[in-house]
PDB file of C-alpha atoms in Angstrom:
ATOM      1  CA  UNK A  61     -46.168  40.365-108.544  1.00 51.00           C
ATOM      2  CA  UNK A  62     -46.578  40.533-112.298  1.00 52.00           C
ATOM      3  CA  UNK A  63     -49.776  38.100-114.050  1.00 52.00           C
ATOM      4  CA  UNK A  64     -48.115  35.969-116.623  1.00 57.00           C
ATOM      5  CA  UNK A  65     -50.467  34.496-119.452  1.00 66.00           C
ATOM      6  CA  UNK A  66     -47.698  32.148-120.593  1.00 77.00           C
ATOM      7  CA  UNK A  67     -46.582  30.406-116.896  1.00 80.00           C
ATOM      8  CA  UNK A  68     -50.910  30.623-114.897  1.00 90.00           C
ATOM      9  CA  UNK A  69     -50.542  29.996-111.502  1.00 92.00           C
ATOM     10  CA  UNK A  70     -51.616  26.284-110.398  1.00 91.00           C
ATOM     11  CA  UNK A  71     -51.150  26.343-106.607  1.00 93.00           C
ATOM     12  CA  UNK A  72     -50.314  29.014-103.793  1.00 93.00           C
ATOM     13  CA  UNK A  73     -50.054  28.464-100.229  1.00 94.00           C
ATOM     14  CA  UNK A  74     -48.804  31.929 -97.748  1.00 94.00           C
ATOM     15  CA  UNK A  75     -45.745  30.774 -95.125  1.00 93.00           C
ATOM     16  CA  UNK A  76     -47.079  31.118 -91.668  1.00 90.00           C
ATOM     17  CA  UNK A  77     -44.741  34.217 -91.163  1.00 92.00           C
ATOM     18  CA  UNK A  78     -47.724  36.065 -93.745  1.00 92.00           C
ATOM     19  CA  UNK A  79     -44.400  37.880 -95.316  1.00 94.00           C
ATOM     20  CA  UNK A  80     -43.876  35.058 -98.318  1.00 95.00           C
ATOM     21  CA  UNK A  81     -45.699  33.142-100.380  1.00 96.00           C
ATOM     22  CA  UNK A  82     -45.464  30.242-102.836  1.00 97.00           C
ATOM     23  CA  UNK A  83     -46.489  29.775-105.932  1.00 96.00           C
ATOM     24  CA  UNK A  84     -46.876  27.029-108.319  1.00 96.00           C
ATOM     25  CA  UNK A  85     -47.029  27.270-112.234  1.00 95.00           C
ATOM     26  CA  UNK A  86     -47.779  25.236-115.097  1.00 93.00           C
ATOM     27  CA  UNK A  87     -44.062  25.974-116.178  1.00 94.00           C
ATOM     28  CA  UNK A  88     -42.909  23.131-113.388  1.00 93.00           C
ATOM     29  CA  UNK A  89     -41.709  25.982-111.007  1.00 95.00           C
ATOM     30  CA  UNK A  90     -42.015  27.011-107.880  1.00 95.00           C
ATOM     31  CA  UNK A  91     -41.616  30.791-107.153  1.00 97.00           C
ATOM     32  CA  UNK A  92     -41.625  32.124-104.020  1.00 96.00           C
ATOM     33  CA  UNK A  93     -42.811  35.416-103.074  1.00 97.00           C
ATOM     34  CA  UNK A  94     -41.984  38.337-100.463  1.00 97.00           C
ATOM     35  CA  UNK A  95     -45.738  40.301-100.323  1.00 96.00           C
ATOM     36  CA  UNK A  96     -43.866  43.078 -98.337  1.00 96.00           C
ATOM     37  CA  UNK A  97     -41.892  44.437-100.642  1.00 96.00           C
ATOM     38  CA  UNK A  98     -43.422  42.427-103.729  1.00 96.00           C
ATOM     39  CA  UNK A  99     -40.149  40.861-104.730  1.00 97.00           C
ATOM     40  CA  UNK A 100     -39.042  37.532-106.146  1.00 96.00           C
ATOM     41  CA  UNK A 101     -37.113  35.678-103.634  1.00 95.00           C
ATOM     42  CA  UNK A 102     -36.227  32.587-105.527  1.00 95.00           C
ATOM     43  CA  UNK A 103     -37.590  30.541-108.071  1.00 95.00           C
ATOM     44  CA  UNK A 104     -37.457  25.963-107.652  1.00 94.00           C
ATOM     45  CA  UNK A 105     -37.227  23.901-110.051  1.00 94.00           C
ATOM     46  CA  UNK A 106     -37.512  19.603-109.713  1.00 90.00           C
ATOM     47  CA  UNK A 107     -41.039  19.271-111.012  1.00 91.00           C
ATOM     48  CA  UNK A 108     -41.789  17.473-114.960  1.00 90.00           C
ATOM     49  CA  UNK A 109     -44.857  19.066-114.925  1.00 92.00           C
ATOM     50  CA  UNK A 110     -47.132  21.511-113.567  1.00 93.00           C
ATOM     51  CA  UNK A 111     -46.981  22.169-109.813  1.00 94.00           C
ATOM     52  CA  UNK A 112     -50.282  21.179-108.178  1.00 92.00           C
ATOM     53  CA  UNK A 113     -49.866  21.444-104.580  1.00 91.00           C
ATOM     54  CA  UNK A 114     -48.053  23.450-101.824  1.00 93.00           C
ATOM     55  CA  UNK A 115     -47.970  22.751 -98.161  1.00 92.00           C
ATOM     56  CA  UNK A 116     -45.261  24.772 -95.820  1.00 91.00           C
ATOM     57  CA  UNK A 117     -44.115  22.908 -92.302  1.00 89.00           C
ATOM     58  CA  UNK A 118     -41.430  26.312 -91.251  1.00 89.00           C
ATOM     59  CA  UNK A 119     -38.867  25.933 -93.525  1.00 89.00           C
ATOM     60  CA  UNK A 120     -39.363  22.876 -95.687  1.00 90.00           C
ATOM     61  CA  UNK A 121     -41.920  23.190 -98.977  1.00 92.00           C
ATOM     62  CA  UNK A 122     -43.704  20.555 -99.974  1.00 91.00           C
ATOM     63  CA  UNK A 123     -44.459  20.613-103.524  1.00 92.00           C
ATOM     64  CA  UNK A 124     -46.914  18.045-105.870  1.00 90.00           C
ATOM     65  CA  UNK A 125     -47.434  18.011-109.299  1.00 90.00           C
ATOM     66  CA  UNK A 126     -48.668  16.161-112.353  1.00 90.00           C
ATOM     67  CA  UNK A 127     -46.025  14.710-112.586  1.00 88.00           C
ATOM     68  CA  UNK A 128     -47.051  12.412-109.159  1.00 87.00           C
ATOM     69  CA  UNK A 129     -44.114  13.485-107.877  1.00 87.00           C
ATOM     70  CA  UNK A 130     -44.061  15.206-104.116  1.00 87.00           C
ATOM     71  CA  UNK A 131     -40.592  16.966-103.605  1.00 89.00           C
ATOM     72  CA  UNK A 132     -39.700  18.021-100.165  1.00 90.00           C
ATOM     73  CA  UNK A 133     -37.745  21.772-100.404  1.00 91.00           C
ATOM     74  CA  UNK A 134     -35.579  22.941 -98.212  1.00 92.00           C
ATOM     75  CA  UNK A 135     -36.192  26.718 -98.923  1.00 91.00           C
ATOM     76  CA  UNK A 136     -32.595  27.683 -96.999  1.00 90.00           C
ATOM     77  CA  UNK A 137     -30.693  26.690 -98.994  1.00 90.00           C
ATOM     78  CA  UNK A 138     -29.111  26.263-102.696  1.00 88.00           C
ATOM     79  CA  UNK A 139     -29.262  22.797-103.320  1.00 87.00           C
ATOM     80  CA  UNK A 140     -33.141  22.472-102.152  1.00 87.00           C
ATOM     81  CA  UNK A 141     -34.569  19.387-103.489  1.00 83.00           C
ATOM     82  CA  UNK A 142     -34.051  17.302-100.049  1.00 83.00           C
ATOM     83  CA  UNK A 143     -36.109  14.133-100.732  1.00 81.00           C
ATOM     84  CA  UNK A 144     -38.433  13.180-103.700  1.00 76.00           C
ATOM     85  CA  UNK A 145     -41.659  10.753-103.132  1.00 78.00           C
ATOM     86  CA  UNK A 146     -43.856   8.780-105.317  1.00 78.00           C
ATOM     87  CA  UNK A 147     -46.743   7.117-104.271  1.00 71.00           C
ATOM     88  CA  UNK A 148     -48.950   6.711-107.316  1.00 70.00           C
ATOM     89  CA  UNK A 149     -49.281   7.217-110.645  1.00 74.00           C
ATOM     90  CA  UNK A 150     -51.408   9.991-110.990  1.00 71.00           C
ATOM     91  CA  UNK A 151     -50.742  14.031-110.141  1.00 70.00           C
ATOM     92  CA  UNK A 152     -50.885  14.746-106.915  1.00 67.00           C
ATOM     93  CA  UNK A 153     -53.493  17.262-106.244  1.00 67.00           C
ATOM     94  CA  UNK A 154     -52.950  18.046-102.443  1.00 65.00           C
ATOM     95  CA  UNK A 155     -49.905  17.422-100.102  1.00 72.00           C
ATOM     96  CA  UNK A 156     -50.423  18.548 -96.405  1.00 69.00           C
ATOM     97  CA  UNK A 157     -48.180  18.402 -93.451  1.00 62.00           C
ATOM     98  CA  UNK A 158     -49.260  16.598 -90.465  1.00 58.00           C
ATOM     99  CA  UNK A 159     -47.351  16.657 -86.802  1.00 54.00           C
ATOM    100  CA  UNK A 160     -47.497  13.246 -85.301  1.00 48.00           C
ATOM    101  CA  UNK A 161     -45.559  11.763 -82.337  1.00 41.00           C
ATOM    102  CA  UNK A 162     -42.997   8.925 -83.539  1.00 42.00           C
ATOM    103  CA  UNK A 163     -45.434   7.017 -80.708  1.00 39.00           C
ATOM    104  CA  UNK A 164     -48.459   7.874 -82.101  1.00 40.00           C
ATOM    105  CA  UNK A 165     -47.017   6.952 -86.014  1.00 40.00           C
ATOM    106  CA  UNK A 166     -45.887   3.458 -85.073  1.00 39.00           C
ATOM    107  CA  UNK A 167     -49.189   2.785 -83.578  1.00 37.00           C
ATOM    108  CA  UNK A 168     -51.031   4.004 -86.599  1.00 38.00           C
ATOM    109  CA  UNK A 169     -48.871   1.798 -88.925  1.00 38.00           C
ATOM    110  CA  UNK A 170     -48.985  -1.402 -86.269  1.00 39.00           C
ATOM    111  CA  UNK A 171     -52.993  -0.803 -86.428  1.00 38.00           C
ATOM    112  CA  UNK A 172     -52.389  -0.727 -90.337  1.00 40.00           C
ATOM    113  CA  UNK A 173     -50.967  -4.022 -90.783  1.00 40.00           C
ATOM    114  CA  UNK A 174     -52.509  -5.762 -88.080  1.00 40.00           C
ATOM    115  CA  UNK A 175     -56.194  -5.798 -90.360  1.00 39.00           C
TER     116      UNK A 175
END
């Protein structure tokens, strides 16, 4: 991996395999990394501003940026961008997958709405 004044890093996160890694930049990409033999795999684009956040569940990237978007990757394949969210208004700073029954998920939001 080369250092690049013009497009800084913003975010990284290492897949679980510990081969690849992703990487965020100011630019609004996503470039993703094999450490092995220290070559580009692909670079993402879908963000309208820096990339802020990386979380990996297998598979799927989850990317935030200043932009508030988070964009949901599908890393397989060409077409990628699989599902864009916005919850607020501001960057998103941290995305972070979390495994959670269905079960368990429509308690939480019953419990939710219930107050």
């Amino acid at each position: 991996m080369n250092r690049n004044d013009d497009n800084p890093i913003t975010s990284i996160r290492w897949m679980n395999d510990g081969i690849h890694v992703a990487i965020g930049t100011t630019e609004k990409t996503i470039q993703i990394w094999n450490v092995e033999n220290q070559k580009l795999v692909r670079t993402m684009k879908g963000h309208n501003a820096r990339v802020s956040a990386l979380s990996w569940n297998r598979h799927l990237l989850s990317s935030g940026g200043r932009d508030s978007l988070i964009i949901n990757h599908d890393v397989r394949v060409a077409t990628h961008r699989i599902r864009y969210i916005r919850f607020h208004r501001v960057e998103t700073s941290h995305v972070n997958f979390h495994c959670m029954s269905a079960s368990a998920r429509l308690n939480t939001t019953q419990r939710k709405f219930a107050d």
